[in-house]
Short mmCIF file of C-alpha atoms in Angstrom, two decimals:
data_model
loop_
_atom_site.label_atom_id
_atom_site.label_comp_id
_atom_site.label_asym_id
_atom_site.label_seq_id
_atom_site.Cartn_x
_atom_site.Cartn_y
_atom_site.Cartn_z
CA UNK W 19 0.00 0.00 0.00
CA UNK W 20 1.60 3.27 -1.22
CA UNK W 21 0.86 5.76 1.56
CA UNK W 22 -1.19 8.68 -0.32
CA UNK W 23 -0.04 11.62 0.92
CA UNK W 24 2.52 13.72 -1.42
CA UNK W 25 4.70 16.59 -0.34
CA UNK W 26 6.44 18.73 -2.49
CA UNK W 27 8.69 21.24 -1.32
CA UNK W 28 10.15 24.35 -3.26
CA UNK W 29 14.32 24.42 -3.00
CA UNK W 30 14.63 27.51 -5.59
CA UNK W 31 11.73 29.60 -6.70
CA UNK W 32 14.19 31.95 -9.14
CA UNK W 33 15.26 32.97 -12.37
CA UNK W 34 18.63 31.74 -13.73
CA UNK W 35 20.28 34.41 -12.01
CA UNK W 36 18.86 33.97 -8.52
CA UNK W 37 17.63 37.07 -6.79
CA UNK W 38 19.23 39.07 -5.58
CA UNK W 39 20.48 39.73 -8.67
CA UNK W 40 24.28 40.79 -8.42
CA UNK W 41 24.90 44.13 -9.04
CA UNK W 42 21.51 44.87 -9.04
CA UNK W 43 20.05 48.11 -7.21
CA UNK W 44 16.40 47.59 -7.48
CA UNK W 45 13.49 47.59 -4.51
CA UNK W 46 13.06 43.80 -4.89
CA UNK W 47 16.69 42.71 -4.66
CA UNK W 48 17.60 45.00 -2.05
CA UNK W 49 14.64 43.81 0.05
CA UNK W 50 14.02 43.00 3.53
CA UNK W 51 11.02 40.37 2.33
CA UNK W 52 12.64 36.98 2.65
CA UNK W 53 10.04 35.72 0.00
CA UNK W 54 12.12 37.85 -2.49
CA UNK W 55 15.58 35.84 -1.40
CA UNK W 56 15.61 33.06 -4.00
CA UNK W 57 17.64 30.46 -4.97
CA UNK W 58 17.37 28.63 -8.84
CA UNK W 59 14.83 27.12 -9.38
CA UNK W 60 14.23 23.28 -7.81
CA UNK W 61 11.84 21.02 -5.92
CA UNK W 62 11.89 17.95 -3.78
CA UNK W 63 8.73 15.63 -4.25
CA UNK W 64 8.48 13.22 -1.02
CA UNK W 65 5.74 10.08 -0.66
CA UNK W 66 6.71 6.96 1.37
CA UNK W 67 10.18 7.76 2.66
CA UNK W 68 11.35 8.70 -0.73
CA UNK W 69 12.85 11.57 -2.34
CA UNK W 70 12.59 12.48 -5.77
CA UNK W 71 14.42 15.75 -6.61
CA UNK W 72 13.74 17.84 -9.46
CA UNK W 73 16.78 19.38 -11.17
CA UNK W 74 20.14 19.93 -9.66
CA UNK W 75 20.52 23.45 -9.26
CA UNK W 76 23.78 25.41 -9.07
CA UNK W 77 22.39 26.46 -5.42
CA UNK W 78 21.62 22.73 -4.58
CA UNK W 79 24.01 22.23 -1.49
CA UNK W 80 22.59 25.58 0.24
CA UNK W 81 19.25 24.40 -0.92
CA UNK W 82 19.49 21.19 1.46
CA UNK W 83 21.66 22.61 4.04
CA UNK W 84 18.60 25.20 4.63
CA UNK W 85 15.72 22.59 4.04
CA UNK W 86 17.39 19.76 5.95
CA UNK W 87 17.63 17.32 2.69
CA UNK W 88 19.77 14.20 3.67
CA UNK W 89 19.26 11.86 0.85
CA UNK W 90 17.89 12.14 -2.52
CA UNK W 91 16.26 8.75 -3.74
CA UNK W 92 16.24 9.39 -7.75
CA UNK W 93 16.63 12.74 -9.45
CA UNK W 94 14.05 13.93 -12.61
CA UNK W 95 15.54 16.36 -14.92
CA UNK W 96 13.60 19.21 -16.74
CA UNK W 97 16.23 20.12 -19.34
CA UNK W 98 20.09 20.80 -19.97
CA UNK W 99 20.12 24.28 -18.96
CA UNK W 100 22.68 25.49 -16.95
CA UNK W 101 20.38 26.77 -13.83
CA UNK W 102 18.53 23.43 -13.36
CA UNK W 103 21.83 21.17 -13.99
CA UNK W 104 24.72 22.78 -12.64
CA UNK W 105 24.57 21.73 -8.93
CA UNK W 106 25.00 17.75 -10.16
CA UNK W 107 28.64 17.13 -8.31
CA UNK W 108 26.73 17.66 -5.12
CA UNK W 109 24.74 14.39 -5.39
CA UNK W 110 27.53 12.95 -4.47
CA UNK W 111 26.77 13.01 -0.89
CA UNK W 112 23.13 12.83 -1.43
CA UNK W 113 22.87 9.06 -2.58
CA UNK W 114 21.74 7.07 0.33
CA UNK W 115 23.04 4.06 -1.00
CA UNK W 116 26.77 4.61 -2.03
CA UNK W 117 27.00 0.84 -2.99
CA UNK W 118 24.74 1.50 -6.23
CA UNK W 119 24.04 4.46 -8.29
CA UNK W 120 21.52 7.06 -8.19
CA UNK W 121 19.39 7.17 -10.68
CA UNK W 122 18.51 9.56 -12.97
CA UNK W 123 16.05 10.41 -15.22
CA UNK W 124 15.10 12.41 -18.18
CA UNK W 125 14.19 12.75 -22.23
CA UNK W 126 17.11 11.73 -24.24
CA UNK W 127 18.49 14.67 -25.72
CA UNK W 128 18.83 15.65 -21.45
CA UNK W 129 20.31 12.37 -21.00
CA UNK W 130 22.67 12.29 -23.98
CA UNK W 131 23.85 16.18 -22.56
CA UNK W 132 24.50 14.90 -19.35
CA UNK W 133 26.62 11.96 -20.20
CA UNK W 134 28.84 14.08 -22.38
CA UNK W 135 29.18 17.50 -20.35
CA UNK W 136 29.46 14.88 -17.20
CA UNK W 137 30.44 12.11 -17.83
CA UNK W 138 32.75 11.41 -14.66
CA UNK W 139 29.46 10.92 -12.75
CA UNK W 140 28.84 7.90 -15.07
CA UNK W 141 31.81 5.86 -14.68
CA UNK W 142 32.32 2.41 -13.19
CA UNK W 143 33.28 3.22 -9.54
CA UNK W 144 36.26 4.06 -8.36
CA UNK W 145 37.42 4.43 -4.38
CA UNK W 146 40.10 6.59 -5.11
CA UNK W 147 37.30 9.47 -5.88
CA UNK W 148 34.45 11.40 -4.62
CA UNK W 149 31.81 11.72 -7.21
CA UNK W 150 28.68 10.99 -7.82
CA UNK W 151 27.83 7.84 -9.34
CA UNK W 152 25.14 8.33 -11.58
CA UNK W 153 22.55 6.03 -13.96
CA UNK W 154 20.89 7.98 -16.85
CA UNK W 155 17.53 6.63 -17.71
CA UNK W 156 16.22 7.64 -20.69
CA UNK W 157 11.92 8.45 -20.37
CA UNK W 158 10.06 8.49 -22.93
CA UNK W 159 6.58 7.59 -21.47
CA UNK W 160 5.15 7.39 -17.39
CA UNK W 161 7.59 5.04 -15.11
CA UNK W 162 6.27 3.94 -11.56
CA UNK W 163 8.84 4.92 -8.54
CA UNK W 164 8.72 3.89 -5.50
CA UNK W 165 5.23 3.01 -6.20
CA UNK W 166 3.86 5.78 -7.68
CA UNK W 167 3.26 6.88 -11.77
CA UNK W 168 5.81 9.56 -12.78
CA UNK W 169 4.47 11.03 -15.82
CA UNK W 170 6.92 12.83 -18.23
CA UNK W 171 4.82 16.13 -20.40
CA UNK W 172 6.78 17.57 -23.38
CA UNK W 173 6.55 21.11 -22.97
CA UNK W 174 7.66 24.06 -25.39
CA UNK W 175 10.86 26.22 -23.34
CA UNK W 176 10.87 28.66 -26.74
CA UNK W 177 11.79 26.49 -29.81
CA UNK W 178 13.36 24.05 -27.27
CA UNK W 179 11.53 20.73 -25.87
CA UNK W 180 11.55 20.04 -22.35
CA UNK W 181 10.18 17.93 -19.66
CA UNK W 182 7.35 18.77 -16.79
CA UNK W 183 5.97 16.36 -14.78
CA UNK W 184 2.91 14.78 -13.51
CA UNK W 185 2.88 13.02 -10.22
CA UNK W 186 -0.25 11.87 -8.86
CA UNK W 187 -2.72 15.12 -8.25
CA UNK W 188 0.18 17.20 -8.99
CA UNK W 189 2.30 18.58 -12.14
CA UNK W 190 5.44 20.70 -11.98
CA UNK W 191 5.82 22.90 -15.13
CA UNK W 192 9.01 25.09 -14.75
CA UNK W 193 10.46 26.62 -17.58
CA UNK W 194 7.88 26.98 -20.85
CA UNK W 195 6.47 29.36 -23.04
CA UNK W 196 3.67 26.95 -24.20
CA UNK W 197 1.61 23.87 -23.45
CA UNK W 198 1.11 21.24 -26.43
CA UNK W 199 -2.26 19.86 -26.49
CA UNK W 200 -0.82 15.91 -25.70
CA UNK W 201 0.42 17.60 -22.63
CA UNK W 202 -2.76 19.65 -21.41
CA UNK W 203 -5.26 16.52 -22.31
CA UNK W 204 -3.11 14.91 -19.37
CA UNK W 205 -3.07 18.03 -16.72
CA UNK W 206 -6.92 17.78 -15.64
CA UNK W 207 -8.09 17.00 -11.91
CA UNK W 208 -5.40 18.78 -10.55
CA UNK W 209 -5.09 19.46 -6.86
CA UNK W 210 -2.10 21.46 -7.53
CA UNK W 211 -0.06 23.31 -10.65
CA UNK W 212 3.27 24.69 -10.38
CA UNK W 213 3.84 26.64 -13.21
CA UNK W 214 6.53 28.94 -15.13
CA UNK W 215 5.36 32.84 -14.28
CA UNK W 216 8.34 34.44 -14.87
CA UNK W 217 8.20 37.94 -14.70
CA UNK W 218 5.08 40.58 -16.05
CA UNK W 219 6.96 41.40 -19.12
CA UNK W 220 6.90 39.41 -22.56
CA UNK W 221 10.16 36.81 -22.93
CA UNK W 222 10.83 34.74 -25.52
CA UNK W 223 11.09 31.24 -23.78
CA UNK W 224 9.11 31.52 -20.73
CA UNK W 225 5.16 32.24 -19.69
CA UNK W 226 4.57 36.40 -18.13
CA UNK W 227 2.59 36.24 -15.02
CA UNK W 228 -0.26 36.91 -17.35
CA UNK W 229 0.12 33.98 -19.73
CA UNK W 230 0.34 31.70 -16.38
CA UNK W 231 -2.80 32.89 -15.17
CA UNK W 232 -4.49 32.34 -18.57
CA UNK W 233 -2.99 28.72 -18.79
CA UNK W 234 -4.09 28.03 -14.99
CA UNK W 235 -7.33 28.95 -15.59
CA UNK W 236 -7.90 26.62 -18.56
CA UNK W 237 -6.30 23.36 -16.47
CA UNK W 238 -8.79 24.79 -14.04
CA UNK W 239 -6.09 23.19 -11.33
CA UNK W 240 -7.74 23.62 -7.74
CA UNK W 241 -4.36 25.63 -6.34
CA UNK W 242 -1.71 27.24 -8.82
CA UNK W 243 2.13 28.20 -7.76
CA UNK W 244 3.98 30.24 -10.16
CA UNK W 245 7.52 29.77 -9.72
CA UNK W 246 10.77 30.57 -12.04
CA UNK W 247 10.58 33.89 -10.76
CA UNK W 248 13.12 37.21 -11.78
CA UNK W 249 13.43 40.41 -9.51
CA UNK W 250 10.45 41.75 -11.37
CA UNK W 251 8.54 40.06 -8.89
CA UNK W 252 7.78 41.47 -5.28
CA UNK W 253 6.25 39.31 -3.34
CA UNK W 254 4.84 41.54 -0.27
CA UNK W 255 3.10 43.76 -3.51
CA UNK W 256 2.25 41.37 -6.02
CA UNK W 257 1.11 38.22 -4.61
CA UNK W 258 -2.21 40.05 -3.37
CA UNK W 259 -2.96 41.04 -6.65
CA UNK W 260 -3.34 37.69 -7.82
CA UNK W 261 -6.60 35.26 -8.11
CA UNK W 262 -7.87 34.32 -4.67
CA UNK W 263 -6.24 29.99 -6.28
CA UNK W 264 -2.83 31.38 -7.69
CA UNK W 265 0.25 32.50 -5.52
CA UNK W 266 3.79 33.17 -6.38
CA UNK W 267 6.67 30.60 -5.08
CA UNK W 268 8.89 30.94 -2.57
CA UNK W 269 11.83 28.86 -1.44
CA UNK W 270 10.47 26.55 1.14
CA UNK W 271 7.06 26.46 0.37
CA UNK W 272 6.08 23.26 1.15
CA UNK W 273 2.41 21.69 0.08
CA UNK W 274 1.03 18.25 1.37
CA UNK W 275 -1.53 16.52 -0.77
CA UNK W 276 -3.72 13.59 -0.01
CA UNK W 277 -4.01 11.48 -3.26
CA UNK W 278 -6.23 9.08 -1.68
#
């Protein structure tokens, strides 16, 4: 019996350059509002003892020093960009079994870019060094872990394809600019939506706040996060002006949801 409950916890709820931004002088990165501190973007999904971490941010070791993470149980990869990959050396002391190697998981073309930009982490082991020992498994349609259905959604990141995920009552969209219809015919009955709301301003690769709102309301997903956020967001100002079912992110936010 897979016990139904589902946590998923946000490590980084920023843009690729973090905020504060360095160098920057604005209100928002020279704020007292710790909801306006954040780390790249990342999240841990929990359910029976097991961690399942979403991307390896460059800010992954502070990210589990200051959220207590231990052990990571298998890792699911978005896509190759530099913000949600470059924090990979530290699984090294995040696989709880050091006999065997974590797995990893992800479409090919993420797969095929990890094994060549990385491919230490791949090698047959060897006591002599301390790296991570990694297996890349390529997904190309929903794999069970740890008892529950991990659901792979190709997404549009600009002209680039990427991965968001469905687990259970709950998908994780980071980093898109559009929705294909195969994806949104599998995003109904959601309890909860985190989503790519990147700043209010158009971008070429990623959703405006406005865009997110528009997509949220067509999932019709019961409570939306919008995460993936630049230093165009203040949170004290700009979260109230929201719908009464959408917030913005904010490292640590942590949701529990009962997929009984």
């Amino acid at each position: 019996m897979v016990d139904s409950s589902l946590t998923i916890k946000i490590l980084g709820s920023g843009t690729s350059t973090g905020v504060p931004v360095v160098g920057c002088s604005c209100g928002v990165c020279h704020s007292t509002e710790v909801r306006n501190r954040r780390t790249r973007c990342s999240a841990l999904v929990s359910w029976g003892g097991y961690n399942i971490l979403i991307d390896t941010s460059p800010d992954l070791r502070q990210q589990s020093l200051d959220h207590g993470i231990r052990w990571v149980d298998a890792v699911l990869y978005t896509h190759r960009h530099a913000d949600h990959v470059h924090g990979i050396d530290d699984l090294r002391v995040l696989n709880p079994n050091h006999d065997q190697p974590l797995p990893v998981y992800g479409s090919a073309e993420m797969m095929q870019h990890l094994t060549q930009c990385f491919s230490y982490v791949f090698k047959p082991r060897d006591r002599a060094l301390f790296r991570p020992r990694l297996d890349a498994v390529v997904l190309s349609s929903p794999v069970t872990l740890f008892g529950r259905t991990v659901e792979p959604l190709s997404l549009l990141h600009g002209d680039e394809r990427v991965f968001g995920y469905r687990i259970g009552s709950m998908a994780y969209l980071t980093d898109c600019s559009a929705i294909p219809a195969a994806a949104q015919a599998r995003l109904g009955n959601l309890k909860l939506l985190v989503l790519d709301g990147l700043r209010f301003r158009s971008h070429p690769t990623h959703f405006t706040v406005a865009q997110a709102i528009a997509v949220a309301a067509q999932l019709q997903a019961e409570r939306v996060v919008l995460t993936h956020l630049s230093h165009d967001v203040d949170y004290a100002v700009h979260n109230e002006q929201l719908p009464d079912n959408i917030e913005f992110a904010y490292d640590g936010l942590t949701v529990t949801l009962n997929d009984s």
